[in-house]
Short mmCIF file of C-alpha atoms and ligand atoms in Angstrom, two decimals:
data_model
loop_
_atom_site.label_atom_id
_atom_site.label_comp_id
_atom_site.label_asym_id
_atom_site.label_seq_id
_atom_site.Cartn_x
_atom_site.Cartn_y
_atom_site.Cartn_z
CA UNK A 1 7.32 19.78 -0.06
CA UNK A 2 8.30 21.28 -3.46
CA UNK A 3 4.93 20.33 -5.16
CA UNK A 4 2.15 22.44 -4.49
CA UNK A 5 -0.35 21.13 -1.70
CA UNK A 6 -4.52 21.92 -1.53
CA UNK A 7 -3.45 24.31 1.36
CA UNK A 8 -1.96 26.54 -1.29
CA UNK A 9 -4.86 26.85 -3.54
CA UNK A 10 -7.31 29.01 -3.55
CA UNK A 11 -10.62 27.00 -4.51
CA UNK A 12 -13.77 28.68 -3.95
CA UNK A 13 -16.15 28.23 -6.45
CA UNK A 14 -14.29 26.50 -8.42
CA UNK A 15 -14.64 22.70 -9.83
CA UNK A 16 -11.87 20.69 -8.72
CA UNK A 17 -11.14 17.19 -9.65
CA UNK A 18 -9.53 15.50 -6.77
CA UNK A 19 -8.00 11.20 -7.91
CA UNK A 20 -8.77 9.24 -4.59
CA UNK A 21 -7.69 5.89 -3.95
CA UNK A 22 -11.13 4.05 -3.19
CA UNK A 23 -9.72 0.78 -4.36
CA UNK A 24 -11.22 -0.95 -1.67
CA UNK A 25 -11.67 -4.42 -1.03
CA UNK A 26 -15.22 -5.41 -1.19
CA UNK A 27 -17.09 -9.06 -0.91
CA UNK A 28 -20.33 -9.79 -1.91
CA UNK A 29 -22.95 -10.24 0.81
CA UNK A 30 -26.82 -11.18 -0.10
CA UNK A 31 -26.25 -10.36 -3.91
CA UNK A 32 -24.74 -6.66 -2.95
CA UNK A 33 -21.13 -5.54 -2.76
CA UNK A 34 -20.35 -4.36 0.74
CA UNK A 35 -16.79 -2.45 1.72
CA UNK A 36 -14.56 -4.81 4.14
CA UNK A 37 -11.95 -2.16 4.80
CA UNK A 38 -12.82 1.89 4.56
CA UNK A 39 -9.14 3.08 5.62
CA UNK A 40 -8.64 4.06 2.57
CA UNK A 41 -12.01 6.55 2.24
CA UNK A 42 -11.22 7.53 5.68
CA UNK A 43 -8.04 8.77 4.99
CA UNK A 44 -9.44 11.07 2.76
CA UNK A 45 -11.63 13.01 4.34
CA UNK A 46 -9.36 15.29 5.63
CA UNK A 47 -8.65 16.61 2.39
CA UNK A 48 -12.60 16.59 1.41
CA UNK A 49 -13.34 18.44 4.33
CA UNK A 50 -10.61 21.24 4.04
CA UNK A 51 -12.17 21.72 0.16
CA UNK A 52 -15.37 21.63 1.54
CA UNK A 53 -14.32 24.39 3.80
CA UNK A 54 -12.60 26.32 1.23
CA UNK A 55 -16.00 26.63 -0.83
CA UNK A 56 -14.71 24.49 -3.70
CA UNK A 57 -17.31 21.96 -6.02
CA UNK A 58 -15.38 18.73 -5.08
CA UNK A 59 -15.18 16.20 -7.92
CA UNK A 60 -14.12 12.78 -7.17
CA UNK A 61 -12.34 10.09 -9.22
CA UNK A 62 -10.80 6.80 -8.67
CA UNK A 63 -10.54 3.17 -10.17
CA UNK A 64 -11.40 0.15 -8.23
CA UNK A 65 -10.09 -3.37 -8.99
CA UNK A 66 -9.17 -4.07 -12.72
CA UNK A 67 -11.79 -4.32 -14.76
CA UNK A 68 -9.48 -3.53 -18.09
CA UNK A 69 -12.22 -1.34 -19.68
CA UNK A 70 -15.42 -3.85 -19.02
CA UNK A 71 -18.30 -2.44 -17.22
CA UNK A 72 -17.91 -5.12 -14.52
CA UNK A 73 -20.52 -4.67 -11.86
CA UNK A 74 -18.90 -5.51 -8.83
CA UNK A 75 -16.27 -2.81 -9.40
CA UNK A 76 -18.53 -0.12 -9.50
CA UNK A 77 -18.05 2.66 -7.12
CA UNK A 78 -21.35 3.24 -6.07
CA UNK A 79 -21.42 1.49 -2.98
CA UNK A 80 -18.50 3.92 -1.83
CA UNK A 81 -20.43 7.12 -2.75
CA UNK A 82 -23.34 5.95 0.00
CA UNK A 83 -20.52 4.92 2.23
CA UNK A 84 -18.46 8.08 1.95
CA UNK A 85 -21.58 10.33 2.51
CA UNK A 86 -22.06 8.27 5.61
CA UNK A 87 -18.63 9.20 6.46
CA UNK A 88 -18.76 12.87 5.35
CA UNK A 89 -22.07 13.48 6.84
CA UNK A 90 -23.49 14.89 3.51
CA UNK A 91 -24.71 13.87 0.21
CA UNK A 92 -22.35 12.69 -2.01
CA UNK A 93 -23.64 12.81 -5.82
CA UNK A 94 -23.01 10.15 -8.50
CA UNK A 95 -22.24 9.95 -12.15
CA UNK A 96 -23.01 6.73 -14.08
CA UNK A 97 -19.72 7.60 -16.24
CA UNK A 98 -16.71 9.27 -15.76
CA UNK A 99 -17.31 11.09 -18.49
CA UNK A 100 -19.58 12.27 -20.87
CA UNK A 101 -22.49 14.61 -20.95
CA UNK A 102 -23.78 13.32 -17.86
CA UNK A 103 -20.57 13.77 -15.63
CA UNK A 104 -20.27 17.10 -17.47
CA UNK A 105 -23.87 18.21 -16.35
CA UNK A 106 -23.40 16.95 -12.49
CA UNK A 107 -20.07 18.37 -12.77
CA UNK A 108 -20.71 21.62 -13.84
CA UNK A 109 -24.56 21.89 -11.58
CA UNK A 110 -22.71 21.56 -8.41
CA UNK A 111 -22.95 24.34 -5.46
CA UNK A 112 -19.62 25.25 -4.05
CA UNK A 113 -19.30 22.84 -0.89
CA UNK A 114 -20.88 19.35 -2.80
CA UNK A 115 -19.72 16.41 -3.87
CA UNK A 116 -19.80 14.45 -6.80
CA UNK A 117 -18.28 10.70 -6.74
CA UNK A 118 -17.59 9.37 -10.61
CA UNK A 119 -17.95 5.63 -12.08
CA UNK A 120 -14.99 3.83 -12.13
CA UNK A 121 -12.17 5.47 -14.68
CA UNK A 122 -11.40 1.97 -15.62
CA UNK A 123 -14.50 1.08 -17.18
CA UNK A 124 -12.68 2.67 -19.69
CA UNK A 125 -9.12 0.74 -21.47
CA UNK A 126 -8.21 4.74 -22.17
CA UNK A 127 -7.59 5.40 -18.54
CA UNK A 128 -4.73 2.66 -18.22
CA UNK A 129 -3.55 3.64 -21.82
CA UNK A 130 -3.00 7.28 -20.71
CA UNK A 131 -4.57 8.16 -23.72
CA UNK A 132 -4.72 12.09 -24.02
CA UNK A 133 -8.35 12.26 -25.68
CA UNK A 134 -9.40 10.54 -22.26
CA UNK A 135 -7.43 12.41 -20.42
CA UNK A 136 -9.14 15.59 -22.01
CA UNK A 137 -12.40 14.36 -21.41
CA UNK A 138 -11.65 13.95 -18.19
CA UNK A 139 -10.42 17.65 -17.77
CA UNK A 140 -13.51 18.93 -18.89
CA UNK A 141 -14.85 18.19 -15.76
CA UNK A 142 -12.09 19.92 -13.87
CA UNK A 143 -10.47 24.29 -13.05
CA UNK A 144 -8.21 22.23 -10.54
CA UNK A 145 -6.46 18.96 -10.10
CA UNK A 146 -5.67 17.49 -6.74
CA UNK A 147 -3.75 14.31 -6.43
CA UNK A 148 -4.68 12.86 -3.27
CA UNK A 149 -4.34 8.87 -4.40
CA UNK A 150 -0.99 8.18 -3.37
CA UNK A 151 -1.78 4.15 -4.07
CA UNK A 152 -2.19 5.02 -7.79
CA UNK A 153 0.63 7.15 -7.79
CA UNK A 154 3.11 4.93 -9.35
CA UNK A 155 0.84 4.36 -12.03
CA UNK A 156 1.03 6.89 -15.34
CA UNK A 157 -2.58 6.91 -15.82
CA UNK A 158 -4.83 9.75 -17.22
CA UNK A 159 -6.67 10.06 -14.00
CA UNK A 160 -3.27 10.28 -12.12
CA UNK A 161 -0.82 11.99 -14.54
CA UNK A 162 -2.43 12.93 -17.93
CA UNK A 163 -5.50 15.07 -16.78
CA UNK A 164 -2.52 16.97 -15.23
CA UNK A 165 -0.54 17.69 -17.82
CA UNK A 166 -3.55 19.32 -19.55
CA UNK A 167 -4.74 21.09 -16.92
CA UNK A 168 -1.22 22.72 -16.26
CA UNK A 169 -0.66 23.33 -19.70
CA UNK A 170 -4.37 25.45 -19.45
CA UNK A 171 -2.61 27.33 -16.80
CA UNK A 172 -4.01 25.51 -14.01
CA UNK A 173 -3.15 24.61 -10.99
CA UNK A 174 -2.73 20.82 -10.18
CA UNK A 175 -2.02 20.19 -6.29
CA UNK A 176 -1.34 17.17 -3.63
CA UNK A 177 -3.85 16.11 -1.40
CA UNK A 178 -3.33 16.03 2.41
CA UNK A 179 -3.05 12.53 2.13
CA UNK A 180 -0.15 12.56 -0.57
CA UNK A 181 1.50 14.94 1.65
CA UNK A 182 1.71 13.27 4.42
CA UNK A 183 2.99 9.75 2.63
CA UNK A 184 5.45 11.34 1.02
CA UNK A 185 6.86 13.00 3.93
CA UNK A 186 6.40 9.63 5.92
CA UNK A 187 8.25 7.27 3.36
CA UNK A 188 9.89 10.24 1.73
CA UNK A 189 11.67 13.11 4.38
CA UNK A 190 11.27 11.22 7.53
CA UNK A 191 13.21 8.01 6.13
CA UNK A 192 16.05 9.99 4.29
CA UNK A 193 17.16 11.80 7.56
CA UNK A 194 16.05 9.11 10.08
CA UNK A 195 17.11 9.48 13.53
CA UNK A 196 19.24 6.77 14.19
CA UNK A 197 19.22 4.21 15.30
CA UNK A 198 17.20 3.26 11.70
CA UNK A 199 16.10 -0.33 12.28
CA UNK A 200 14.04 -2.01 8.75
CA UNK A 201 12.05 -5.09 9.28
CA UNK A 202 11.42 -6.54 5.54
CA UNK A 203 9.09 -9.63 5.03
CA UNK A 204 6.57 -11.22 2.22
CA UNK A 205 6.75 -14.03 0.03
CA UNK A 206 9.61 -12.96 -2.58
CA UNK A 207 13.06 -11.73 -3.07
CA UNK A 208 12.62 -10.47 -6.08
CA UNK A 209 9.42 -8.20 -4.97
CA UNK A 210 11.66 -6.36 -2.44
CA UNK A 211 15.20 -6.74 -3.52
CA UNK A 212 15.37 -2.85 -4.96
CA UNK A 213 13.87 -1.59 -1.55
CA UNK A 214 16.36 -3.97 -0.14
CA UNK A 215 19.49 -2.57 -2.34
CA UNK A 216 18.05 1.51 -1.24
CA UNK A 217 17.78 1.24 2.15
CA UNK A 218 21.11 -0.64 2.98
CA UNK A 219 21.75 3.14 2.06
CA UNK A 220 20.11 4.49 4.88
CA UNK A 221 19.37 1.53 7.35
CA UNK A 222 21.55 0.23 10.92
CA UNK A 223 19.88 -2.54 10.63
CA UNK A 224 17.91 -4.91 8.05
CA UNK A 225 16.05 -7.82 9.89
CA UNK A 226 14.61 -9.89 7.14
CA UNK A 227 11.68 -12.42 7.62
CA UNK A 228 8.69 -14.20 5.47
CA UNK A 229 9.10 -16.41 2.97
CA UNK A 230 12.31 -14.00 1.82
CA UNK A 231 14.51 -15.23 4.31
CA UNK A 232 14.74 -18.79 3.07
CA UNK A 233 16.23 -17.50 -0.23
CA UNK A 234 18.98 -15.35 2.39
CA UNK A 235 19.18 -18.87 3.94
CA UNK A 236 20.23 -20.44 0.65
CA UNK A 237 22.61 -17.74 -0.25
CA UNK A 238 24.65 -18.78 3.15
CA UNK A 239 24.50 -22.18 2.39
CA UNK A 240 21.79 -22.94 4.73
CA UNK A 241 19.32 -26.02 3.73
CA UNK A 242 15.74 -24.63 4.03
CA UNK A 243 13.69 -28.13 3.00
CA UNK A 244 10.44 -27.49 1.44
CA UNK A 245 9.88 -23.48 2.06
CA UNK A 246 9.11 -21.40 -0.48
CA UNK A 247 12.61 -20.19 -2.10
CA UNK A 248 13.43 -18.00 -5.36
CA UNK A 249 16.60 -20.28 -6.41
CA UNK A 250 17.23 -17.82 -9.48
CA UNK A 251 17.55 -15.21 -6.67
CA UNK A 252 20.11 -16.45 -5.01
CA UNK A 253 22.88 -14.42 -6.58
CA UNK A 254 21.02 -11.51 -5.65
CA UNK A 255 20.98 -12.16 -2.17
CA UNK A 256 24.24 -12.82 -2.15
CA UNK A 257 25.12 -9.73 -2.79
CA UNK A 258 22.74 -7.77 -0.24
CA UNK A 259 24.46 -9.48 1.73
CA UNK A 260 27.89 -8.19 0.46
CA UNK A 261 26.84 -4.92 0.26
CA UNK A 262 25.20 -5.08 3.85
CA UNK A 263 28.60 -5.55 5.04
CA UNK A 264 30.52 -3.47 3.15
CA UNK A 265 27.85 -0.56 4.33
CA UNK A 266 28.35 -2.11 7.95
CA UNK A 267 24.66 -2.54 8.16
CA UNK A 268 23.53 -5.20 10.26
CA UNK A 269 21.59 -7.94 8.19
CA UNK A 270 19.70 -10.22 10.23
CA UNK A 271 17.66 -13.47 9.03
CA UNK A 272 15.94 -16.08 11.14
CA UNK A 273 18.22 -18.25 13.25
CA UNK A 274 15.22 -20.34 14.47
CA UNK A 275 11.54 -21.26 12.56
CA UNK A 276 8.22 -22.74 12.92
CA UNK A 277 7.87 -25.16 10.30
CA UNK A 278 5.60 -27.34 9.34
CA UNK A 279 5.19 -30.38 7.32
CA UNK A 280 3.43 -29.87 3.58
CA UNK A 281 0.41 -32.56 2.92
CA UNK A 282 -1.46 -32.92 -0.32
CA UNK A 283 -5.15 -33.22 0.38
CA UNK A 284 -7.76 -34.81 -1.81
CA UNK A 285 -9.67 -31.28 -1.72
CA UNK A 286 -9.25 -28.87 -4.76
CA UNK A 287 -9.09 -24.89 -4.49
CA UNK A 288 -10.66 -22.52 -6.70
CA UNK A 289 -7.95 -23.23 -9.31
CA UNK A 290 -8.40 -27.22 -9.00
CA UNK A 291 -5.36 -27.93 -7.54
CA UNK A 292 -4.94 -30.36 -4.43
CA UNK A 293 -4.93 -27.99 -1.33
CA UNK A 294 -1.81 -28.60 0.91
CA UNK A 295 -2.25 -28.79 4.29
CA UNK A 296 0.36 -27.59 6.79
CA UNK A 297 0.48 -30.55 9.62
CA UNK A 298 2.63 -30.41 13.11
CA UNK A 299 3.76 -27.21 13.16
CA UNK A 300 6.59 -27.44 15.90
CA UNK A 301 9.51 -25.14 16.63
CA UNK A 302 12.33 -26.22 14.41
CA UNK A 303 15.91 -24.60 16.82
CA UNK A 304 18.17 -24.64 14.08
CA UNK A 305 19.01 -22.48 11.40
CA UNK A 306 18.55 -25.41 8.50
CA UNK A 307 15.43 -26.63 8.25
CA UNK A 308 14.48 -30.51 7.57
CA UNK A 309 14.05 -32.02 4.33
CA UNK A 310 10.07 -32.89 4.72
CA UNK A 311 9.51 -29.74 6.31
CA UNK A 312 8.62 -26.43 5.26
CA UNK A 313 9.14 -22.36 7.22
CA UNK A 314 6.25 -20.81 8.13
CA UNK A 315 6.95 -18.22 10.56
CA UNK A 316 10.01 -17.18 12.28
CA UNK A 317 10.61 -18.61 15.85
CA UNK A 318 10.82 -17.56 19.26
CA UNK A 319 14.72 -17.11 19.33
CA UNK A 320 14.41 -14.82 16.40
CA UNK A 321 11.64 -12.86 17.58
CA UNK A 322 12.86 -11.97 20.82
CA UNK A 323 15.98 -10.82 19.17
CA UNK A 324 14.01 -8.78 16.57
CA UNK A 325 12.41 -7.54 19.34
CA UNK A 326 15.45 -6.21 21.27
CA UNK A 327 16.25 -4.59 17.96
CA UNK A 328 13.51 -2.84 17.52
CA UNK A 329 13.30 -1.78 20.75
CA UNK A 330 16.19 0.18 20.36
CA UNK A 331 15.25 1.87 17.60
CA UNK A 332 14.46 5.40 16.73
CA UNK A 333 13.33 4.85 13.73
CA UNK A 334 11.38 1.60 12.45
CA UNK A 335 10.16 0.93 9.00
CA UNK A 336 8.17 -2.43 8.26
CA UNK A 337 6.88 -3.76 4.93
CA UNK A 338 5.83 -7.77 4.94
CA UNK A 339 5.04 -10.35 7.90
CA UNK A 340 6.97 -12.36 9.04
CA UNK A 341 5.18 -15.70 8.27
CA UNK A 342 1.73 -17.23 7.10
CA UNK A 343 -0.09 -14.85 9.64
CA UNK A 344 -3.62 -15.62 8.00
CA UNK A 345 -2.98 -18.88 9.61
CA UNK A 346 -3.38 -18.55 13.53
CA UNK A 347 -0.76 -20.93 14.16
CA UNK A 348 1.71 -18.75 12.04
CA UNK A 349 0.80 -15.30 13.29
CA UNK A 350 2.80 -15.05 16.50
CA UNK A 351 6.24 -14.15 14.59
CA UNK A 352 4.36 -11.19 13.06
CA UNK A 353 2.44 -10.28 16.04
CA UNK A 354 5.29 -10.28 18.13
CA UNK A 355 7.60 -8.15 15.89
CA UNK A 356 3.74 -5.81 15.67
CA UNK A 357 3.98 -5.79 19.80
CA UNK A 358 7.39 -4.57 19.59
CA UNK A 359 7.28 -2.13 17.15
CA UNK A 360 4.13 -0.66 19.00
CA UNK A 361 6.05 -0.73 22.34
CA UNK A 362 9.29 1.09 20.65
CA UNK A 363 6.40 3.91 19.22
CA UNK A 364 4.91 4.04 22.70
CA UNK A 365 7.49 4.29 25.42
CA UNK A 366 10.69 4.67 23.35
CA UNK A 367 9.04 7.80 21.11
CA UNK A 368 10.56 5.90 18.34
CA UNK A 369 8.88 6.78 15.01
CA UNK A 370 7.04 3.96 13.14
CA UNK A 371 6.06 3.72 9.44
CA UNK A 372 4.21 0.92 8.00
CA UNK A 373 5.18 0.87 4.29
CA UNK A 374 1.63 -0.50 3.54
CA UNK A 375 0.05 -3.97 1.57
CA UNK A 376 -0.36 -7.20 4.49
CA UNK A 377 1.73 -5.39 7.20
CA UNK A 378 -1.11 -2.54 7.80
CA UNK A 379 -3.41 -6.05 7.90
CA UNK A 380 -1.60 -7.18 10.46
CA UNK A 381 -1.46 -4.80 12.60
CA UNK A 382 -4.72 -4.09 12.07
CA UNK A 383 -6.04 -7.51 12.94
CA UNK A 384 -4.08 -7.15 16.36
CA UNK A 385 -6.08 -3.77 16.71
CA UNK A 386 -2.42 -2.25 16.80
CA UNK A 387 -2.92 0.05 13.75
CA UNK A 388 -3.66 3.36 15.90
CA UNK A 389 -0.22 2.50 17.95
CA UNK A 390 2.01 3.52 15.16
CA UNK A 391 3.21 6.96 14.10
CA UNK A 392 2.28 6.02 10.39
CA UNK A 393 0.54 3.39 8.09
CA UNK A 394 1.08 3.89 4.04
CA UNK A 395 -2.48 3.52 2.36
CA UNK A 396 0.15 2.27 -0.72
CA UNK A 397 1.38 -1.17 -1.59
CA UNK A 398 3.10 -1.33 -4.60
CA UNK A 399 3.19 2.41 -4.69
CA UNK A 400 5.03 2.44 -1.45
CA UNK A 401 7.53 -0.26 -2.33
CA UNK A 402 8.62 2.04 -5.36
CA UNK A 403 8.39 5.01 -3.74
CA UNK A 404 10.82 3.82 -1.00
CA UNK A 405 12.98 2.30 -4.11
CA UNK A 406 13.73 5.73 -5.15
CA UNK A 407 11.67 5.62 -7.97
CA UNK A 408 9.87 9.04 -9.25
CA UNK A 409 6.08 8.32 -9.36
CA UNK A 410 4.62 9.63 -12.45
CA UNK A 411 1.28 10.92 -10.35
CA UNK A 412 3.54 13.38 -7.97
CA UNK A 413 5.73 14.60 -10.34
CA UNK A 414 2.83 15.87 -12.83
CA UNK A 415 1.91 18.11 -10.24
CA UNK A 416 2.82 21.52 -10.56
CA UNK A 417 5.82 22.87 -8.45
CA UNK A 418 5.42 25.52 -5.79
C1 3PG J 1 -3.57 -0.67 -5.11
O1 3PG J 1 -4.54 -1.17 -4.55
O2 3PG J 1 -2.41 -1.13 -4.99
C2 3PG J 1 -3.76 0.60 -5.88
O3 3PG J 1 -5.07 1.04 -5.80
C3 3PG J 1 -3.32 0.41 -7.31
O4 3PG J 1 -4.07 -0.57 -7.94
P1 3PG J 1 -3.47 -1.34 -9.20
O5 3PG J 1 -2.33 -2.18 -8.66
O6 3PG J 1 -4.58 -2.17 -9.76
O7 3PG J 1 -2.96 -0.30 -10.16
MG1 MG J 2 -1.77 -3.43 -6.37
#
């Protein structure tokens, strides 16, 4: 990697502020906030431990939810101190603020080897803002930076990219996490010399949330086999009817030409030949907005590639996802980002589960290498207990769609170069 990684520093003794991603999701339970998902902390702890190790005074910051500078309970990051202690098997300290004399005082009282977690940076609007007199308050705290929040990385904040420019510009040293490292080199190295062939299975609700990481990888992809709620907008473009699924009609254009420039790159595009639909009810119960919920009612395997009027796609169907799977199966390299249909919804999970089964089975007795760019796929496979049976899942969502659009994310380049 041409930015400098926490194996290259030397840290002992010194205070070094390392940006996590601990935006976890969290429920309340009995009047308390407890963690549903600790992937994210775990995936960590390698580079805690290595600093640890290495003697250094380990200062950690992150932001969880979006509490646009409001001290709003439930996103405080307290709970996740306890629970990353738990997980690191020593104390880990905590600071009311994330800056201020207080911070400063744990910061700066620490032993070489401890741990001290930090409030929430957005309990502050300055963090978002990038504003610099944040950002130097922040540095205060820190001799080193360490990026190891490759989730926030696509976000110019002062916790992720101006703390760094300070702290370089004081001649120190600002570093990537083991974490960072090994996303970028996932979604990053691995994907721009794939071994081939490079099969991409795309999914999720819209067009327009994908179409860039659509447009890069018909650079680099065999083959783009396109499900969710996306492919009924693909369907449109061909003149397909699609009845009541969810479609972008002002996208259309745009997936008319992916699909141009699919074959003009003489990538195969694939989109669902066969569906489960279902049929859309309005129900006199309200959801948390107070609209009418809409049930989904007999759900049947709908053979053709247009869908009824009255009916709506909610999965792809079995034709599909045995060819997907024959696909993938003969891949060498797989990336997936988005399900295939409403897999929260038992009776629209077996498109995604299937497509999950075959991607693990490619990994496992094909040595095919599998990345999981992140966000509801990582659920998925997680909820079929599949999520060891990959070579890779992204801890980013929106930082790993933009990192696999090409774009530059303002948290790795701050950090210095090697
Ligand atoms: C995420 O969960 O996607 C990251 O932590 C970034 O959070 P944000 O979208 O609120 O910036
Ligand atoms: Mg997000």
């Amino acid at each position: 990697m041409a930015k400098l990684t926490v194996k290259d520093l030397d840290v002992q003794g010194k205070r070094v502020f390392v940006r996590v991603d601990f935006n976890v999701p969290m429920e309340e339970k009995d009047g308390q906030m407890v963690i549903n998902d600790t992937t994210r902390i775990k995936e960590t702890l390698p580079t805690l431990r290595l600093l640890i190790e290495k003697g250094a005074r380990v200062i950690l910051a992150a932001h969880l939810g979006r509490p646009k500078g409001t001290r709003e309970p439930s996103m405080s990051l307290r709970p996740v101190a306890d629970k990353l202690g738990e997980m690191l098997g020593c104390k880990v300290q905590f600071a009311n603020d994330c800056i201020g004399k207080d911070a400063e005082e744990k910061a700066n009282s620490l032993k070489p080897g401890e741990v001290l977690l930090l409030e929430n940076v957005r309990y502050h609007d300055k963090e978002e803002l990038n504003c610099p007199i944040f950002s130097e308050d922040l540095a205060r705290l820190a001799d080193v930076y360490v990026n190891d929040a490759f989730g926030a990385a696509h976000r110019a904040h002062a916790s992720t990219e101006g703390i760094a420019q300070i702290i370089k510009k004081r001649g120190g040293k600002c570093a990537a996490g083991l974490l960072m490292e090994r996303e970028l080199k996932f979604l990053g190295d691995e994907l721009n010399a794939p071994a081939r062939p490079f099969v991409v299975i795309l999914g999720g609700a819209k067009v327009s949330d994908k179409i860039k990481v659509i447009d890069a990888l018909l650079e680099k992809a065999d083959t783009i086999l396109i499900g969710g709620a996306m492919a009924y907008t693909f369907k449109l473009a061909l003149g397909l009817k699609v009845g009541k699924s969810l479609v972008e009609p002002d996208m259309v254009d745009v997936a008319k030409a992916a699909l141009e420039k699919a074959k003009a790159k003489k990538v195969q595009f694939l989109i669902p030949t066969d569906n489960i639909v279902a049929t859309p009810v309005k129900t006199d119960k309200l959801n948390k907005k107070g609209k009418p919920v809409i049930e989904m009612q007999n759900p049947r395997t709908n053979s053709d590639a247009n869908i009824p009027d009255a009916e709506e796609g909610v999965d792809i169907g079995p034709e599909t996802s045995k060819r997907f799977a024959e696909v993938i199966q003969g891949a060498k390299t797989i990336l997936w980002n988005g399900p295939m249909g409403i897999f929260e919804d038992p009776r629209f999970a077996e498109g995604t589960f299937k497509v999950a089964t075959a991607v693990v089975d490619a990994t496992q007795k094909n040595g095919a290498k599998s990345i999981i760019g992140g966000g509801d796929s990582v659920k998925a496979l997680n909820k079929a207990k599949l999520g060891d049976k990959v070579t890779f899942m992204s801890t980013g969502g929106g930082a790993s769609l933009e990192f696999l659009e090409g774009a530059v994310l303002p948290g790795v380049a701050a950090l210095s170069d090697k």
